[in-house]
Short mmCIF file of N, CA and C in Angstrom, two decimals:
data_model
loop_
_atom_site.label_atom_id
_atom_site.label_comp_id
_atom_site.label_asym_id
_atom_site.label_seq_id
_atom_site.Cartn_x
_atom_site.Cartn_y
_atom_site.Cartn_z
N GLY F 1 53.18 29.15 -28.68
CA GLY F 1 53.53 27.80 -28.75
C GLY F 1 52.32 26.88 -28.80
N ARG F 2 52.66 25.71 -28.89
CA ARG F 2 51.66 24.65 -29.01
C ARG F 2 51.26 24.16 -27.62
N THR F 3 49.93 23.93 -27.39
CA THR F 3 49.43 23.45 -26.10
C THR F 3 49.03 21.99 -26.24
N ASN F 4 49.48 21.17 -25.35
CA ASN F 4 49.07 19.76 -25.33
C ASN F 4 47.81 19.63 -24.47
N THR F 5 46.80 18.92 -24.97
CA THR F 5 45.56 18.73 -24.21
C THR F 5 45.20 17.26 -24.20
N GLY F 6 44.39 16.89 -23.24
CA GLY F 6 43.86 15.54 -23.16
C GLY F 6 42.35 15.61 -22.91
N THR F 7 41.65 14.58 -23.30
CA THR F 7 40.21 14.54 -23.08
C THR F 7 39.84 13.26 -22.34
N ALA F 8 38.72 13.31 -21.66
CA ALA F 8 38.22 12.13 -20.95
C ALA F 8 36.71 12.11 -21.09
N ALA F 9 36.14 10.92 -21.24
CA ALA F 9 34.68 10.76 -21.27
C ALA F 9 34.22 10.42 -19.87
N LEU F 10 33.22 11.14 -19.39
CA LEU F 10 32.69 10.90 -18.06
C LEU F 10 31.22 10.50 -18.16
N LEU F 11 30.79 9.58 -17.34
CA LEU F 11 29.39 9.23 -17.22
C LEU F 11 28.91 9.79 -15.89
N VAL F 12 27.93 10.68 -15.94
CA VAL F 12 27.39 11.30 -14.73
C VAL F 12 25.97 10.80 -14.55
N LYS F 13 25.71 10.14 -13.43
CA LYS F 13 24.36 9.66 -13.13
C LYS F 13 23.75 10.58 -12.10
N VAL F 14 22.51 11.00 -12.36
CA VAL F 14 21.81 11.88 -11.42
C VAL F 14 20.99 10.99 -10.49
N LYS F 15 21.21 11.14 -9.21
CA LYS F 15 20.52 10.34 -8.20
C LYS F 15 19.18 10.99 -7.85
N ASP F 16 18.13 10.16 -7.76
CA ASP F 16 16.80 10.66 -7.42
C ASP F 16 16.77 11.10 -5.96
N VAL F 17 15.99 12.14 -5.69
CA VAL F 17 15.94 12.72 -4.36
C VAL F 17 14.66 12.37 -3.59
N GLU F 18 13.80 11.51 -4.09
CA GLU F 18 12.57 11.16 -3.38
C GLU F 18 11.78 12.39 -2.98
N ASP F 19 11.34 13.15 -3.97
CA ASP F 19 10.61 14.37 -3.65
C ASP F 19 9.14 14.32 -4.08
N GLN F 20 8.69 13.18 -4.57
CA GLN F 20 7.30 13.05 -5.00
C GLN F 20 6.57 12.04 -4.10
N PRO F 21 5.37 12.37 -3.64
CA PRO F 21 4.62 11.42 -2.81
C PRO F 21 4.09 10.28 -3.67
N PRO F 22 3.68 9.17 -3.04
CA PRO F 22 3.07 8.07 -3.80
C PRO F 22 1.80 8.53 -4.51
N GLU F 23 1.44 7.84 -5.58
CA GLU F 23 0.22 8.14 -6.33
C GLU F 23 -0.68 6.91 -6.31
N PHE F 24 -1.96 7.12 -5.96
CA PHE F 24 -2.91 6.01 -6.00
C PHE F 24 -3.23 5.69 -7.45
N ILE F 25 -3.14 4.41 -7.82
CA ILE F 25 -3.51 4.00 -9.17
C ILE F 25 -4.75 3.11 -9.15
N VAL F 26 -5.05 2.51 -7.99
CA VAL F 26 -6.27 1.73 -7.83
C VAL F 26 -6.88 2.12 -6.50
N ALA F 27 -8.03 2.76 -6.56
CA ALA F 27 -8.76 3.13 -5.34
C ALA F 27 -10.17 3.53 -5.74
N SER F 28 -11.11 2.66 -5.43
CA SER F 28 -12.51 2.99 -5.70
C SER F 28 -12.97 4.03 -4.70
N THR F 29 -13.83 4.95 -5.14
CA THR F 29 -14.27 5.99 -4.22
C THR F 29 -15.50 5.59 -3.42
N VAL F 30 -16.33 4.69 -3.94
CA VAL F 30 -17.50 4.21 -3.20
C VAL F 30 -17.55 2.69 -3.32
N ILE F 31 -17.62 2.02 -2.20
CA ILE F 31 -17.72 0.56 -2.16
C ILE F 31 -18.96 0.20 -1.37
N ARG F 32 -19.73 -0.71 -1.88
CA ARG F 32 -20.93 -1.16 -1.17
C ARG F 32 -20.64 -2.52 -0.53
N VAL F 33 -20.98 -2.61 0.77
CA VAL F 33 -20.72 -3.82 1.54
C VAL F 33 -22.02 -4.25 2.19
N PRO F 34 -22.40 -5.52 2.05
CA PRO F 34 -23.63 -5.97 2.72
C PRO F 34 -23.49 -5.89 4.24
N GLU F 35 -24.55 -5.53 4.87
CA GLU F 35 -24.57 -5.37 6.33
C GLU F 35 -24.29 -6.70 7.05
N ASP F 36 -24.58 -7.81 6.39
CA ASP F 36 -24.35 -9.12 7.00
C ASP F 36 -23.02 -9.75 6.59
N ALA F 37 -22.09 -8.94 6.08
CA ALA F 37 -20.77 -9.46 5.69
C ALA F 37 -20.06 -10.01 6.92
N PRO F 38 -19.47 -11.21 6.82
CA PRO F 38 -18.76 -11.77 7.97
C PRO F 38 -17.55 -10.92 8.36
N ILE F 39 -17.19 -10.98 9.62
CA ILE F 39 -15.99 -10.29 10.09
C ILE F 39 -14.79 -10.84 9.33
N GLY F 40 -13.93 -9.96 8.87
CA GLY F 40 -12.76 -10.37 8.10
C GLY F 40 -12.98 -10.33 6.60
N THR F 41 -14.17 -9.92 6.16
CA THR F 41 -14.45 -9.82 4.73
C THR F 41 -13.58 -8.74 4.10
N THR F 42 -12.88 -9.08 3.01
CA THR F 42 -12.13 -8.08 2.26
C THR F 42 -13.12 -7.31 1.40
N VAL F 43 -13.13 -5.99 1.57
CA VAL F 43 -14.10 -5.16 0.85
C VAL F 43 -13.49 -4.45 -0.36
N THR F 44 -12.20 -4.21 -0.33
CA THR F 44 -11.53 -3.60 -1.48
C THR F 44 -10.02 -3.66 -1.26
N GLN F 45 -9.29 -3.29 -2.30
CA GLN F 45 -7.83 -3.17 -2.20
C GLN F 45 -7.42 -1.88 -2.89
N VAL F 46 -6.57 -1.11 -2.23
CA VAL F 46 -6.01 0.09 -2.84
C VAL F 46 -4.59 -0.21 -3.27
N LYS F 47 -4.11 0.55 -4.25
CA LYS F 47 -2.73 0.38 -4.71
C LYS F 47 -2.17 1.73 -5.07
N ALA F 48 -0.96 1.98 -4.61
CA ALA F 48 -0.26 3.22 -4.92
C ALA F 48 1.12 2.86 -5.45
N ILE F 49 1.69 3.76 -6.23
CA ILE F 49 3.05 3.57 -6.74
C ILE F 49 3.90 4.74 -6.28
N ASP F 50 5.18 4.52 -6.29
CA ASP F 50 6.12 5.57 -5.91
C ASP F 50 5.98 6.73 -6.88
N GLY F 51 5.82 7.93 -6.38
CA GLY F 51 5.66 9.11 -7.23
C GLY F 51 6.91 9.47 -8.00
N ASP F 52 8.06 9.01 -7.52
CA ASP F 52 9.31 9.23 -8.24
C ASP F 52 9.44 8.15 -9.29
N ARG F 53 9.20 8.48 -10.54
CA ARG F 53 9.20 7.52 -11.64
C ARG F 53 10.51 6.73 -11.69
N GLY F 54 10.36 5.43 -11.92
CA GLY F 54 11.53 4.59 -12.04
C GLY F 54 12.06 4.10 -10.71
N VAL F 55 11.53 4.59 -9.61
CA VAL F 55 11.98 4.15 -8.29
C VAL F 55 10.89 3.24 -7.74
N ASN F 56 11.27 2.12 -7.20
CA ASN F 56 10.28 1.15 -6.73
C ASN F 56 10.35 0.98 -5.23
N ASN F 57 10.19 2.06 -4.50
CA ASN F 57 10.13 1.96 -3.05
C ASN F 57 8.85 1.24 -2.65
N ARG F 58 8.92 0.52 -1.58
CA ARG F 58 7.72 -0.13 -1.09
C ARG F 58 6.81 0.92 -0.44
N ILE F 59 5.51 0.70 -0.59
CA ILE F 59 4.51 1.63 -0.07
C ILE F 59 3.88 1.00 1.17
N ARG F 60 3.65 1.83 2.18
CA ARG F 60 2.97 1.41 3.40
C ARG F 60 1.61 2.08 3.44
N TYR F 61 0.56 1.30 3.72
CA TYR F 61 -0.81 1.81 3.75
C TYR F 61 -1.32 1.89 5.18
N SER F 62 -2.13 2.91 5.44
CA SER F 62 -2.77 3.04 6.75
C SER F 62 -4.09 3.77 6.59
N ILE F 63 -4.92 3.67 7.62
CA ILE F 63 -6.18 4.41 7.65
C ILE F 63 -5.98 5.57 8.60
N SER F 64 -6.19 6.78 8.11
CA SER F 64 -6.03 7.98 8.93
C SER F 64 -7.20 8.10 9.90
N ARG F 65 -6.90 8.49 11.12
CA ARG F 65 -7.93 8.70 12.15
C ARG F 65 -8.85 7.48 12.26
N ASN F 66 -8.28 6.30 12.41
CA ASN F 66 -9.04 5.05 12.45
C ASN F 66 -9.54 4.74 13.86
N ILE F 67 -10.24 5.68 14.47
CA ILE F 67 -10.75 5.50 15.82
C ILE F 67 -12.09 4.77 15.74
N SER F 68 -12.14 3.60 16.31
CA SER F 68 -13.35 2.76 16.37
C SER F 68 -13.99 2.50 15.01
N SER F 69 -13.19 2.46 13.96
CA SER F 69 -13.71 2.11 12.64
C SER F 69 -13.84 0.59 12.55
N PRO F 70 -14.89 0.10 11.89
CA PRO F 70 -15.03 -1.35 11.74
C PRO F 70 -14.20 -1.90 10.58
N PHE F 71 -13.15 -1.18 10.17
CA PHE F 71 -12.31 -1.60 9.05
C PHE F 71 -10.84 -1.54 9.45
N ARG F 72 -10.04 -2.38 8.81
CA ARG F 72 -8.59 -2.35 8.97
C ARG F 72 -7.98 -2.45 7.58
N ILE F 73 -6.72 -2.05 7.48
CA ILE F 73 -6.02 -2.15 6.20
C ILE F 73 -4.72 -2.91 6.41
N ASP F 74 -4.42 -3.80 5.50
CA ASP F 74 -3.14 -4.49 5.54
C ASP F 74 -2.09 -3.50 5.06
N GLY F 75 -1.13 -3.17 5.90
CA GLY F 75 -0.16 -2.14 5.61
C GLY F 75 0.71 -2.41 4.40
N SER F 76 0.91 -3.67 4.05
CA SER F 76 1.74 -4.03 2.90
C SER F 76 0.94 -4.22 1.63
N LEU F 77 -0.21 -4.87 1.74
CA LEU F 77 -1.01 -5.22 0.56
C LEU F 77 -2.04 -4.17 0.16
N GLY F 78 -2.49 -3.36 1.12
CA GLY F 78 -3.52 -2.37 0.83
C GLY F 78 -4.93 -2.93 0.82
N THR F 79 -5.12 -4.17 1.30
CA THR F 79 -6.47 -4.74 1.36
C THR F 79 -7.19 -4.22 2.60
N ILE F 80 -8.44 -3.82 2.40
CA ILE F 80 -9.27 -3.30 3.48
C ILE F 80 -10.31 -4.35 3.81
N SER F 81 -10.44 -4.68 5.09
CA SER F 81 -11.38 -5.71 5.51
C SER F 81 -12.14 -5.25 6.75
N THR F 82 -13.23 -5.96 7.03
CA THR F 82 -14.06 -5.63 8.19
C THR F 82 -13.44 -6.22 9.45
N THR F 83 -13.61 -5.52 10.56
CA THR F 83 -13.12 -6.01 11.85
C THR F 83 -14.26 -6.34 12.80
N MET F 84 -15.48 -5.99 12.40
CA MET F 84 -16.66 -6.29 13.21
C MET F 84 -17.87 -6.31 12.28
N LYS F 85 -18.98 -6.74 12.80
CA LYS F 85 -20.23 -6.74 12.03
C LYS F 85 -20.61 -5.30 11.71
N LEU F 86 -21.13 -5.08 10.49
CA LEU F 86 -21.57 -3.74 10.09
C LEU F 86 -23.03 -3.56 10.44
N ASP F 87 -23.41 -2.35 10.77
CA ASP F 87 -24.79 -2.04 11.15
C ASP F 87 -25.18 -0.71 10.50
N ARG F 88 -26.18 -0.75 9.63
CA ARG F 88 -26.63 0.47 8.93
C ARG F 88 -27.06 1.56 9.91
N GLU F 89 -27.59 1.17 11.05
CA GLU F 89 -28.10 2.14 12.00
C GLU F 89 -27.05 2.60 13.01
N ASP F 90 -25.82 2.15 12.88
CA ASP F 90 -24.74 2.51 13.80
C ASP F 90 -24.53 4.03 13.78
N ALA F 91 -24.33 4.63 14.95
CA ALA F 91 -24.15 6.08 15.07
C ALA F 91 -22.89 6.58 14.35
N ARG F 92 -21.92 5.69 14.11
CA ARG F 92 -20.70 6.10 13.40
C ARG F 92 -20.94 6.33 11.90
N ASN F 93 -22.09 5.86 11.42
CA ASN F 93 -22.46 6.06 10.01
C ASN F 93 -23.10 7.43 9.89
N ARG F 94 -22.29 8.44 9.83
CA ARG F 94 -22.81 9.82 9.87
C ARG F 94 -23.60 10.21 8.64
N ALA F 95 -23.27 9.63 7.49
CA ALA F 95 -23.91 10.07 6.25
C ALA F 95 -24.51 8.88 5.51
N ASN F 96 -25.82 8.72 5.60
CA ASN F 96 -26.53 7.69 4.83
C ASN F 96 -25.93 6.29 4.98
N ALA F 97 -25.77 5.82 6.17
CA ALA F 97 -25.22 4.48 6.42
C ALA F 97 -23.87 4.28 5.75
N ALA F 98 -23.02 5.29 5.81
CA ALA F 98 -21.71 5.22 5.16
C ALA F 98 -20.59 5.48 6.17
N TYR F 99 -19.51 4.79 6.00
CA TYR F 99 -18.28 5.06 6.74
C TYR F 99 -17.34 5.76 5.76
N ILE F 100 -16.77 6.86 6.16
CA ILE F 100 -15.82 7.57 5.29
C ILE F 100 -14.42 7.30 5.83
N LEU F 101 -13.62 6.66 5.00
CA LEU F 101 -12.25 6.32 5.38
C LEU F 101 -11.27 7.17 4.59
N GLU F 102 -10.20 7.55 5.23
CA GLU F 102 -9.12 8.25 4.53
C GLU F 102 -7.91 7.33 4.57
N ILE F 103 -7.48 6.90 3.38
CA ILE F 103 -6.36 5.98 3.27
C ILE F 103 -5.09 6.78 3.00
N VAL F 104 -4.00 6.42 3.68
CA VAL F 104 -2.72 7.10 3.51
C VAL F 104 -1.72 6.10 2.94
N ALA F 105 -1.04 6.51 1.86
CA ALA F 105 0.05 5.71 1.29
C ALA F 105 1.35 6.47 1.55
N THR F 106 2.33 5.78 2.13
CA THR F 106 3.59 6.41 2.49
C THR F 106 4.75 5.61 1.91
N ASN F 107 5.73 6.31 1.31
CA ASN F 107 6.97 5.64 0.91
C ASN F 107 7.64 5.12 2.17
N ARG F 108 8.03 3.87 2.18
CA ARG F 108 8.66 3.31 3.38
C ARG F 108 10.02 3.92 3.66
N THR F 109 10.74 4.33 2.61
CA THR F 109 12.08 4.86 2.82
C THR F 109 12.08 6.35 3.15
N GLN F 110 10.99 7.03 2.85
CA GLN F 110 10.87 8.46 3.12
C GLN F 110 9.56 8.69 3.85
N LYS F 111 9.30 9.89 4.23
CA LYS F 111 8.05 10.21 4.91
C LYS F 111 7.09 10.98 3.99
N LEU F 112 7.15 10.71 2.70
CA LEU F 112 6.23 11.35 1.76
C LEU F 112 4.94 10.55 1.73
N SER F 113 3.80 11.23 1.82
CA SER F 113 2.51 10.55 1.88
C SER F 113 1.54 11.14 0.89
N GLN F 114 0.54 10.34 0.54
CA GLN F 114 -0.58 10.78 -0.28
C GLN F 114 -1.83 10.21 0.36
N ARG F 115 -2.89 11.01 0.41
CA ARG F 115 -4.14 10.57 1.03
C ARG F 115 -5.23 10.41 -0.03
N HIS F 116 -6.14 9.47 0.24
CA HIS F 116 -7.26 9.24 -0.65
C HIS F 116 -8.48 8.93 0.21
N ARG F 117 -9.58 9.63 -0.05
CA ARG F 117 -10.81 9.41 0.72
C ARG F 117 -11.79 8.62 -0.11
N PHE F 118 -12.49 7.69 0.53
CA PHE F 118 -13.59 7.02 -0.13
C PHE F 118 -14.59 6.57 0.91
N GLU F 119 -15.78 6.23 0.45
CA GLU F 119 -16.86 5.84 1.35
C GLU F 119 -17.12 4.36 1.26
N GLN F 120 -17.44 3.75 2.39
CA GLN F 120 -17.92 2.37 2.46
C GLN F 120 -19.41 2.50 2.77
N LYS F 121 -20.26 2.00 1.90
CA LYS F 121 -21.70 2.09 2.13
C LYS F 121 -22.30 0.72 2.32
N SER F 122 -23.22 0.64 3.23
CA SER F 122 -24.02 -0.58 3.36
C SER F 122 -25.21 -0.44 2.44
N PRO F 123 -25.50 -1.48 1.64
CA PRO F 123 -26.62 -1.36 0.69
C PRO F 123 -27.97 -1.27 1.39
#
């Protein structure tokens, strides 16, 4: 016999799973800062984007192991600034009057992170 059939068109959207960490797109690896820079001087800005293409989660920035570092980072903007006077002869400058900072970018909605290391050098 004859079989009656029907058809339907379906639209299936695949939801992203947030499985990619943020990617740094702006981050200088060496920045030179004058030793006499005033406290609060912005020395650089880092920028990361969501690793999941097409998703625009906000990124949170932090400095990893920021114990007694003379720098701070704005968690929303990624701007790094001085928190105290810099001193070339400071004992924390382990390598040629340089501070080595490790910046962490984290998706605010997930706990995926990406790290980037760079040096701050006094000229």
